[in-house]
Short mmCIF file of C-alpha atoms and ligand atoms in Angstrom, two decimals:
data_model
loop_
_atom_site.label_atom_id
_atom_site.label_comp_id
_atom_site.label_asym_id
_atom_site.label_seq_id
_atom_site.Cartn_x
_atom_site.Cartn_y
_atom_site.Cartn_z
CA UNK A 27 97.49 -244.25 26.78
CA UNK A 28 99.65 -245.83 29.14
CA UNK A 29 102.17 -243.84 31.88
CA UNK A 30 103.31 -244.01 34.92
CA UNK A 31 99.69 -243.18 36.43
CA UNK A 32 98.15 -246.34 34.47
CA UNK A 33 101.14 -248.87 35.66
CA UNK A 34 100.51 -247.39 39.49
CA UNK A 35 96.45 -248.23 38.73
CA UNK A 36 97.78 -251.61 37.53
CA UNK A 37 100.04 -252.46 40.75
CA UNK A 38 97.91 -251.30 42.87
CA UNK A 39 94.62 -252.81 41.60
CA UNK A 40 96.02 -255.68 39.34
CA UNK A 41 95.12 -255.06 35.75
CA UNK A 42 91.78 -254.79 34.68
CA UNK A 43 89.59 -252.72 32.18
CA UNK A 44 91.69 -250.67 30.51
CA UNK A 45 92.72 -247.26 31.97
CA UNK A 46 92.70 -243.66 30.25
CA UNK A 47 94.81 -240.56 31.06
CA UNK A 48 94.53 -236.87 32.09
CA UNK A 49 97.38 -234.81 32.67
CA UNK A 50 97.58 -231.17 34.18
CA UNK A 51 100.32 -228.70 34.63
CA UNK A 52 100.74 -226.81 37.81
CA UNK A 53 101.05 -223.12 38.03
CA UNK A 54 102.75 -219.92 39.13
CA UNK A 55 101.87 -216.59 40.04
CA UNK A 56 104.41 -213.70 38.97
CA UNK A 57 102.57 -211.14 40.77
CA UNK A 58 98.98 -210.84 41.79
CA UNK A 59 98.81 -213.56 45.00
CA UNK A 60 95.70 -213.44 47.38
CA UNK A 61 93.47 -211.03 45.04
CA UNK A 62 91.55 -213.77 42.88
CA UNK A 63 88.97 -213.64 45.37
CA UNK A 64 88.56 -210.44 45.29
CA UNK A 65 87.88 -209.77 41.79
CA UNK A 66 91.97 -208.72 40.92
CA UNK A 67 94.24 -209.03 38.23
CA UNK A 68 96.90 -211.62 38.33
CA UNK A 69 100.03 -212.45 36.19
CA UNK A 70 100.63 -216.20 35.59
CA UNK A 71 102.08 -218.98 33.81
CA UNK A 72 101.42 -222.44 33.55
CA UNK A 73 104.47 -224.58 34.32
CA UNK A 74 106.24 -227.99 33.04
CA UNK A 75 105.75 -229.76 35.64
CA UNK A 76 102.50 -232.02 35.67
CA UNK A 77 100.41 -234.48 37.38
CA UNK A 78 99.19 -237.64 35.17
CA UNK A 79 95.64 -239.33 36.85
CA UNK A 80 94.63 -242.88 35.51
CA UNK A 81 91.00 -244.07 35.75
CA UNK A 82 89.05 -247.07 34.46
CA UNK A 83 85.62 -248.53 35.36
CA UNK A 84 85.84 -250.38 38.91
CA UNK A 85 84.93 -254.09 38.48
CA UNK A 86 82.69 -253.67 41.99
CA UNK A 87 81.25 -250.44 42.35
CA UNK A 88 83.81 -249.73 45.12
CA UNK A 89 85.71 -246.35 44.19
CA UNK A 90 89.19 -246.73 44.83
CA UNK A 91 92.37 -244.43 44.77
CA UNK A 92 96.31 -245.23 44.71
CA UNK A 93 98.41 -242.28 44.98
CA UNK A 94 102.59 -243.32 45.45
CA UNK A 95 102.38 -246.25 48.12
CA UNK A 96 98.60 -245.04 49.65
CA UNK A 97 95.70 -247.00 48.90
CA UNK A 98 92.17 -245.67 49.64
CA UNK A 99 88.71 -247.10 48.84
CA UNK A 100 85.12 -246.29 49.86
CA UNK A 101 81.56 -247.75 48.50
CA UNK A 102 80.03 -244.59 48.49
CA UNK A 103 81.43 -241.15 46.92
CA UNK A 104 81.92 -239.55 50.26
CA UNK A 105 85.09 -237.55 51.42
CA UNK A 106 87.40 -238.53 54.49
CA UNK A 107 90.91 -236.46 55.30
CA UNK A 108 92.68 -238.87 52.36
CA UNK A 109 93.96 -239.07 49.46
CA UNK A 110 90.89 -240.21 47.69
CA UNK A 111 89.51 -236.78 48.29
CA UNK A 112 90.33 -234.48 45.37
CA UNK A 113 90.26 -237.14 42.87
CA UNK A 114 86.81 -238.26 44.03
CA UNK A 115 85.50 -234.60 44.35
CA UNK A 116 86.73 -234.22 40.70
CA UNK A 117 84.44 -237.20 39.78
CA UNK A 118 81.53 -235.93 42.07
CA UNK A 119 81.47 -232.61 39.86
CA UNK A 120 80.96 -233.73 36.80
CA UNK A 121 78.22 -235.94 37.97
CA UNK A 122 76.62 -232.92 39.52
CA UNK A 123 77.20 -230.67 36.38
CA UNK A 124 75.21 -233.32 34.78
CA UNK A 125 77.30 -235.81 33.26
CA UNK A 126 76.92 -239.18 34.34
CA UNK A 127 79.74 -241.06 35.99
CA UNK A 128 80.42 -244.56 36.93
CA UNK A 129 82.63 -245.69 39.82
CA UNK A 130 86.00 -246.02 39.06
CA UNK A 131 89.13 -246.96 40.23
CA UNK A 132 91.64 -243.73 40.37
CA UNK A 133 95.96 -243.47 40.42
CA UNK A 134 97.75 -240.51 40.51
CA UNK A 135 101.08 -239.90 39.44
CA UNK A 136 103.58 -236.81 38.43
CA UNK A 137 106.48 -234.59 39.58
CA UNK A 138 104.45 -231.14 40.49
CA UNK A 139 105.05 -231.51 44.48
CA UNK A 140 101.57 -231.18 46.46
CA UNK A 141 101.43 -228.25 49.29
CA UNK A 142 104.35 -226.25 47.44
CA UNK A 143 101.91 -223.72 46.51
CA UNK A 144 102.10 -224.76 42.91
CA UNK A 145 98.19 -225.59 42.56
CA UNK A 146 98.27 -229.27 42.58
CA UNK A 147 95.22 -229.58 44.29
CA UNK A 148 93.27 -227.60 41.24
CA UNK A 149 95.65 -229.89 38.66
CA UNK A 150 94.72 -233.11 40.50
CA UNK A 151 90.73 -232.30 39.66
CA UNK A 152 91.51 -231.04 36.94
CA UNK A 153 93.80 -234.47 35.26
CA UNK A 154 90.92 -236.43 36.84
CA UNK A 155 88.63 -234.85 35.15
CA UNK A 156 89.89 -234.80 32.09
CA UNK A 157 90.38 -238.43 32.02
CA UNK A 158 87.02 -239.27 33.33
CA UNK A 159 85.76 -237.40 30.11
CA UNK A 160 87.84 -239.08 28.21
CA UNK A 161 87.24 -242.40 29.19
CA UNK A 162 83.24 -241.66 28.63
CA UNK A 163 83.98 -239.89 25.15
CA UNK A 164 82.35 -236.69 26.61
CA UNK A 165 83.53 -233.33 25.92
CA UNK A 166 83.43 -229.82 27.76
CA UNK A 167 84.02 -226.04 27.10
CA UNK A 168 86.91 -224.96 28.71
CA UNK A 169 84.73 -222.59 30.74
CA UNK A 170 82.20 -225.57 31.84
CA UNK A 171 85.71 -227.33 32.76
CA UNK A 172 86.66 -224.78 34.84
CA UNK A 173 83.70 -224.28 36.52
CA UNK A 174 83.37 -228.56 37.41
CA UNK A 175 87.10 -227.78 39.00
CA UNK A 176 85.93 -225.03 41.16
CA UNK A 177 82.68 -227.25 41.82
CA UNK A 178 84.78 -229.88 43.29
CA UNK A 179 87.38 -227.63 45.05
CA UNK A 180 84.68 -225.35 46.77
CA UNK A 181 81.32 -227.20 47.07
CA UNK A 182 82.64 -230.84 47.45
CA UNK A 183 86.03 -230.27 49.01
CA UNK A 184 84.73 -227.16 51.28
CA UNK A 185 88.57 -225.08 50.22
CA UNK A 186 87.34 -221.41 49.99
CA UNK A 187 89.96 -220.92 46.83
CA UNK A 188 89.69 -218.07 44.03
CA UNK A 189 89.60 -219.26 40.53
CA UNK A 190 93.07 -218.67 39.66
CA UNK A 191 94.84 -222.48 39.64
CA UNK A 192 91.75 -223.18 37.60
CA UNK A 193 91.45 -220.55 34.88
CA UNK A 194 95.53 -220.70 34.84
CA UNK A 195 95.75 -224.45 34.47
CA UNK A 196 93.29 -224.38 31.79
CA UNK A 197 93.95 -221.31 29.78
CA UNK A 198 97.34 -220.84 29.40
CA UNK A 199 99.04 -220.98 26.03
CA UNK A 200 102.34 -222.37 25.40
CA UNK A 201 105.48 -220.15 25.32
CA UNK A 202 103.17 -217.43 27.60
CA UNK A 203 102.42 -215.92 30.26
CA UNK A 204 98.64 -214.46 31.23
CA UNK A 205 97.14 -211.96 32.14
CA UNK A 206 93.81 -212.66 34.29
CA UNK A 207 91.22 -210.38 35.54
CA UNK A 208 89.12 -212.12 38.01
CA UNK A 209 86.28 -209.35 37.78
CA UNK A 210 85.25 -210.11 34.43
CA UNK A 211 86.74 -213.65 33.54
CA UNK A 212 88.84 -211.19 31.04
CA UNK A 213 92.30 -212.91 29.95
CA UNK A 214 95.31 -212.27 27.71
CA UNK A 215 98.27 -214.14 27.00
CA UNK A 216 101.82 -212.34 27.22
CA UNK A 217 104.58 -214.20 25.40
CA UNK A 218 107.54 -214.76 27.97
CA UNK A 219 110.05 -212.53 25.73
CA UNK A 220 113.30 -214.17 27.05
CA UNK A 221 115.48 -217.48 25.64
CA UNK A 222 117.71 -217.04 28.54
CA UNK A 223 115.78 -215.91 31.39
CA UNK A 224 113.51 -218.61 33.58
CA UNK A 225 112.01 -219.10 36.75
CA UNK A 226 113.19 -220.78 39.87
CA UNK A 227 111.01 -222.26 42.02
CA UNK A 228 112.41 -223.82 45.37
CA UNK A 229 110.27 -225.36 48.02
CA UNK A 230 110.80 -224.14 51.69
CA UNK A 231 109.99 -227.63 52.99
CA UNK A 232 106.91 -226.34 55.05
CA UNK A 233 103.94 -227.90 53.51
CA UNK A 234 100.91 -225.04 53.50
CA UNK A 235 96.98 -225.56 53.49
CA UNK A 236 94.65 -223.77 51.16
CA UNK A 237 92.05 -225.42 53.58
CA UNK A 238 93.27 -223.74 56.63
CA UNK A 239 91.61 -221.12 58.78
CA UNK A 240 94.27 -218.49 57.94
CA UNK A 241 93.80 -218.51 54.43
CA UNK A 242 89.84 -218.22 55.13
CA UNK A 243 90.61 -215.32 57.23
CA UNK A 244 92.78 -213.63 54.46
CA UNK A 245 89.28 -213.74 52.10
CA UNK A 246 87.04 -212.94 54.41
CA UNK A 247 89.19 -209.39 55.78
CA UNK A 248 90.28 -208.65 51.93
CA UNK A 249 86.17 -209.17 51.04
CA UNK A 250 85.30 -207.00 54.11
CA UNK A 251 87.71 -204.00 52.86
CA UNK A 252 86.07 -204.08 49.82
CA UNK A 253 82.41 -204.01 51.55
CA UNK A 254 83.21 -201.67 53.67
CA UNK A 255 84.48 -199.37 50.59
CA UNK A 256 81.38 -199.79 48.89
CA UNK A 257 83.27 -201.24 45.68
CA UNK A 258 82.77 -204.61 44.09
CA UNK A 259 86.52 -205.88 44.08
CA UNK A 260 89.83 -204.48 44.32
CA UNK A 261 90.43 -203.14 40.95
CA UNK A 262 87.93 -200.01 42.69
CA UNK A 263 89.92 -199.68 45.42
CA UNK A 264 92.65 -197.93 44.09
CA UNK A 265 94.36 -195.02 46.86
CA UNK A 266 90.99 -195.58 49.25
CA UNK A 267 92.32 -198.14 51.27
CA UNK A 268 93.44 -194.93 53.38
CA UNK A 269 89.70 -194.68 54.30
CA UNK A 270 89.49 -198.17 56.07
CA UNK A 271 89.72 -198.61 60.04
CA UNK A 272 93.39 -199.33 60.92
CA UNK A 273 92.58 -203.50 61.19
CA UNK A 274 91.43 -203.68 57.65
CA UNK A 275 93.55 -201.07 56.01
CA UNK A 276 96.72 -203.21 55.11
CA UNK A 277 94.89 -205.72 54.06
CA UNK A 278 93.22 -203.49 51.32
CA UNK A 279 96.50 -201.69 50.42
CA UNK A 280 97.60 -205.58 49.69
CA UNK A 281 94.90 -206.28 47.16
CA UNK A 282 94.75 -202.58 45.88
CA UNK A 283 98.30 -202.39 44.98
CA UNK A 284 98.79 -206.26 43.96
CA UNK A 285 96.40 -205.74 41.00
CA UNK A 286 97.49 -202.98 40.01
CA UNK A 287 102.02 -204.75 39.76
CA UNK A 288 99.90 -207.51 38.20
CA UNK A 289 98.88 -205.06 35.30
CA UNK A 290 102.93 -204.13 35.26
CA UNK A 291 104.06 -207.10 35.54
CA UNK A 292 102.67 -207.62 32.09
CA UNK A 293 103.98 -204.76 31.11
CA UNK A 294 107.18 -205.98 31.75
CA UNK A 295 106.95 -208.91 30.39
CA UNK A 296 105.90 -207.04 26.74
CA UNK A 297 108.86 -204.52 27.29
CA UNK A 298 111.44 -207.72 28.15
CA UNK A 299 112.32 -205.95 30.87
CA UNK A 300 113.55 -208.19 33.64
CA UNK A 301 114.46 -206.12 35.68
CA UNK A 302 111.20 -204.16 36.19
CA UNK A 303 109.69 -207.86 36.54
CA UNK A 304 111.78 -208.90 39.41
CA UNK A 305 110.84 -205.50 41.36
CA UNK A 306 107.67 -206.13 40.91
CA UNK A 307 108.11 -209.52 42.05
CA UNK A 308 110.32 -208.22 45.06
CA UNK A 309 107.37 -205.88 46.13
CA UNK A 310 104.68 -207.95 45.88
CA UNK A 311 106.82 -210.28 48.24
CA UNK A 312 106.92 -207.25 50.83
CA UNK A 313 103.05 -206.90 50.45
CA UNK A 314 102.14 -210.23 50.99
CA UNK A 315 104.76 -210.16 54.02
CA UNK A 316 104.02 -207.12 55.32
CA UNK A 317 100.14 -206.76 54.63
CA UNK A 318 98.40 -209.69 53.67
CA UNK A 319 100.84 -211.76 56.62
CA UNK A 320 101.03 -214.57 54.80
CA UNK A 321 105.08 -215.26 54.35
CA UNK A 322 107.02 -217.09 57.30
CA UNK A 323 110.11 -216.34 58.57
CA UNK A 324 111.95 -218.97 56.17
CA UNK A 325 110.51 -218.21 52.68
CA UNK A 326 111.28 -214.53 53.85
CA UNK A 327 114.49 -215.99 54.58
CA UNK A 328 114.70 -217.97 51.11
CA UNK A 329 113.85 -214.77 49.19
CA UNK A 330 116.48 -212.43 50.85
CA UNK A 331 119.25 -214.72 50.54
CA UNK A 332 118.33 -215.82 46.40
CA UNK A 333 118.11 -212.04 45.80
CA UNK A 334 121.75 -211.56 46.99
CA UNK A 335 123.20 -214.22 43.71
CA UNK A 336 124.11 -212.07 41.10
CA UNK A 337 121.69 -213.44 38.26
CA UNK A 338 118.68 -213.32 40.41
CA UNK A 339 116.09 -210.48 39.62
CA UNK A 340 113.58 -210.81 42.27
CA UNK A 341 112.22 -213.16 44.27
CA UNK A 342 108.38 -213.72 46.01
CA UNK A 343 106.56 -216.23 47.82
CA UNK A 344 103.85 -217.91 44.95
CA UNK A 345 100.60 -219.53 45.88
CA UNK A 346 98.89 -219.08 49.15
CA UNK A 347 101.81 -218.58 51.69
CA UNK A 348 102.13 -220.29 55.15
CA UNK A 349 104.95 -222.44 54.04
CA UNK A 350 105.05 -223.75 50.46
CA UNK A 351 107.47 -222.36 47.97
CA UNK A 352 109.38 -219.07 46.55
CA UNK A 353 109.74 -218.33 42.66
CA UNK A 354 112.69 -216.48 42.06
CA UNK A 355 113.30 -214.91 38.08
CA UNK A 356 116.66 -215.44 37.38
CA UNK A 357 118.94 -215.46 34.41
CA UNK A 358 119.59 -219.64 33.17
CA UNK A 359 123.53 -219.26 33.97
CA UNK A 360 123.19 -218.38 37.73
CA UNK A 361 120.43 -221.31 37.93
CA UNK A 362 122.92 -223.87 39.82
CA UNK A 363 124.36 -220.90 42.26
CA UNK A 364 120.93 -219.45 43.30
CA UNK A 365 120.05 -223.36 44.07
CA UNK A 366 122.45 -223.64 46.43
CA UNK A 367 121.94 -220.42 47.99
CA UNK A 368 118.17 -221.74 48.40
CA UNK A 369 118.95 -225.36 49.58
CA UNK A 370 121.82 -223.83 52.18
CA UNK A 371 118.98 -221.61 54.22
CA UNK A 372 115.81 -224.19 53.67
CA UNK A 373 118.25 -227.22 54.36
CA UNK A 374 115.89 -228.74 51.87
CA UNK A 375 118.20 -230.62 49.18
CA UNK A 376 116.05 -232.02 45.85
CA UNK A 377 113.30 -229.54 45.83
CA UNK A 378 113.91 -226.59 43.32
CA UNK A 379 112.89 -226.61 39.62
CA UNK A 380 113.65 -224.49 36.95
CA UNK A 381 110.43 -224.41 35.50
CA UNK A 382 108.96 -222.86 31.99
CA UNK A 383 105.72 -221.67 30.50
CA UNK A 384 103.79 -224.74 29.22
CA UNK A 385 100.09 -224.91 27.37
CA UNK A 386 97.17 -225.22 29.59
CA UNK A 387 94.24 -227.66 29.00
CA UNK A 388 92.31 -226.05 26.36
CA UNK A 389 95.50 -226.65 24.11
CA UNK A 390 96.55 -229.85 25.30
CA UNK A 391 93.65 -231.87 25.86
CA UNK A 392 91.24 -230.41 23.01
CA UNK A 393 90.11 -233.88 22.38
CA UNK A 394 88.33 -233.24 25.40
CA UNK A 395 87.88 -229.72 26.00
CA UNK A 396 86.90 -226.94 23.86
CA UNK A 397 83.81 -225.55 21.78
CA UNK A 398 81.87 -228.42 20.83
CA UNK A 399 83.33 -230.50 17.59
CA UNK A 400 80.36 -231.14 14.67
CA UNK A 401 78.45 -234.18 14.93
CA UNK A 402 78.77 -233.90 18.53
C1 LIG B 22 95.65 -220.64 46.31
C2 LIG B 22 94.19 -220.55 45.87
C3 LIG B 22 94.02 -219.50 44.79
C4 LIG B 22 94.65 -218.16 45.20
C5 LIG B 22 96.06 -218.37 45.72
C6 LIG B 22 96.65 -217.10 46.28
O1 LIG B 22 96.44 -221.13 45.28
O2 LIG B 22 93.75 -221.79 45.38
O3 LIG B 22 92.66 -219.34 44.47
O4 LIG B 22 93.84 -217.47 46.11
O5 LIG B 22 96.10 -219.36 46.73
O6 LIG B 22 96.83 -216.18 45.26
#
């Protein structure tokens, strides 16, 4: 296989052994932001836009990584701030899950824009990975592929995520939406019911950090409002985030009432309604402004003023927050109007896709990940 990935491996490198591909879509929430990691529910699609990594065995033992016109390279698998990190980490995992893995050299490629809150770090591992197991003919369950992804985001890269990006990424079917409930690894794919009716997504310009502190905090208050409840995750909670002390209690109403649009959100979805979608969307916006504190003044901004095309149905922040992106659902026609109402207030021209939902791993690399195939 040879893309875009493979000829950066090949500039950057010069050519050598031959290289192999992954590719991985990012993802969007509908509704159900910031609950993952508290055991919630969470409405999502897999998008079309993807990331393409390109491996082959180093010549050295030196690991290297290209990513546009950056050039990393270490002699031992360690991590250090760059971009070497996530595609290393991805590597790292699968050695500790038990699969052994050579050093290699790494390139990464593909439109889905990193810190836009469209999971490109979890796609990044997750491309890698898939072409590391293709390269050594190996194959994985989609379940022991997400859990090397969350292996190399949490354990190896230290980011305190959920397992949304992940499960998203890798289970999502084409042509659908789905339905996740973090509680019980429980999922169920919604068909997206409209030809003529897509999602927006514009990026504010403000890059965010899963890694920060404030995103730490957010998982650490929601997982004391649940402790201090008594319950095991938020899908408990239901009306008793009235019982918390005043510093906790928004943040449990967030998670509380988040799971329970996610649940309508598919609703909606099954009904074709998109107008109940885009409230739903609209509120969970307000929650995650308003109680989880997450939005900034310019995707709140961004959301008002995309709300006010006619065409739009609602609007929300999607991924962690602190900068990053807003997904508006809006009908195809008013996709060029809503745009420029977008670009005008983030002053950010170039950075808004209308995006679709696309298959997740388990569907498009089943060469590589699935039940096991006989004879293997
Ligand atoms: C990031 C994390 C996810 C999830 C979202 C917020 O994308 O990686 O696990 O917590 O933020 O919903």
């Amino acid at each position: 296989m040879s893309g875009d990935a493979s000829r950066l491996l090949d500039a950057a490198y010069g050519e050598g052994a031959a290289s192999v591909e992954g590719a991985a879509p990012g993802r969007v929430t509908l509704v159900g932001e910031h609950v993952d990691y508290v055991g919630g529910r969470i409405a999502c699609l897999a998008i079309d836009l993807s990331l393409q990594v390109a491996v082959r065995p180093s010549r050295d033992g030196w690991w290297r990584a290209a990513s546009g016109s950056r050039r990393v390279s270490r002699s031992q698998l360690v991590l250090a701030g760059d971009i070497g990190d996530r595609l290393f980490a991805a590597a790292l995992a699968l050695g500790r899950i038990g699969q052994a893995v050579v050093p290699l050299e790494m390139a990464v490629s593909g439109e889905l824009p990193a810190g836009a809150g469209l999971a490109s770090s979890a796609a990044v591992i997750l491309a890698a990975q898939v072409a590391v197991l293709r390269l050594s003919g190996r194959r994985l369950t989609a379940e022991e592929l997400v859990r090397a992804a969350l292996v190399a985001e949490r354990e190896i890269a230290g980011i305190p995520c959920g397992d949304l990006d992940q499960r998203a990424i890798v289970y999502a079917e084409p042509g659908a939406a789905l339905l996740l409930d973090c509680s019980r690894g429980w999922r169920r794919s919604v068909p997206w019911p409209w030809s003529g009716v897509s999602l927006l997504v514009a990026s504010s310009g403000e890059s965010h950090d899963v890694g920060g502190r404030q995103y730490r905090r957010r998982r650490e208050e929601a997982e004391r409002a649940c402790a201090a409840l008594g319950v095991a995750g938020c899908q408990e909670i239901g009306e008793r985030w009235r019982e918390l002390e005043p510093a906790l209690r928004p943040r449990g109403r967030h998670v509380a009432t988040e799971t329970r649009r996610a649940d309508a959100a598919a609703r909606a979805l099954e009904c074709a309604d998109p107008e109940a979608l885009g409230r739903l969307m609209d509120e969970s916006h307000e929650s995650l402004r308003r109680d989880c504190e997450v939005s900034t003044p310019l995707l709140d901004a961004m959301v008002t003023a995309v709300r006010l095309v006619p065409g739009c149905h609602g609007a929300r922040l999607v991924g962690a927050g602190f900068g990053g992106s807003i997904v508006a659902l809006i009908d195809d026609g008013a996709a060029s109007s809503c745009a420029a109402a977008l670009e005008k207030v983030s002053g950010v021209t170039g950075a808004t896709w209308l995006v679709h939902p696309s298959a997740g791993l388990e569907t498009t690399a089943d060469d590589v990940v699935g039940p096991p195939q006989p004879g293997w």
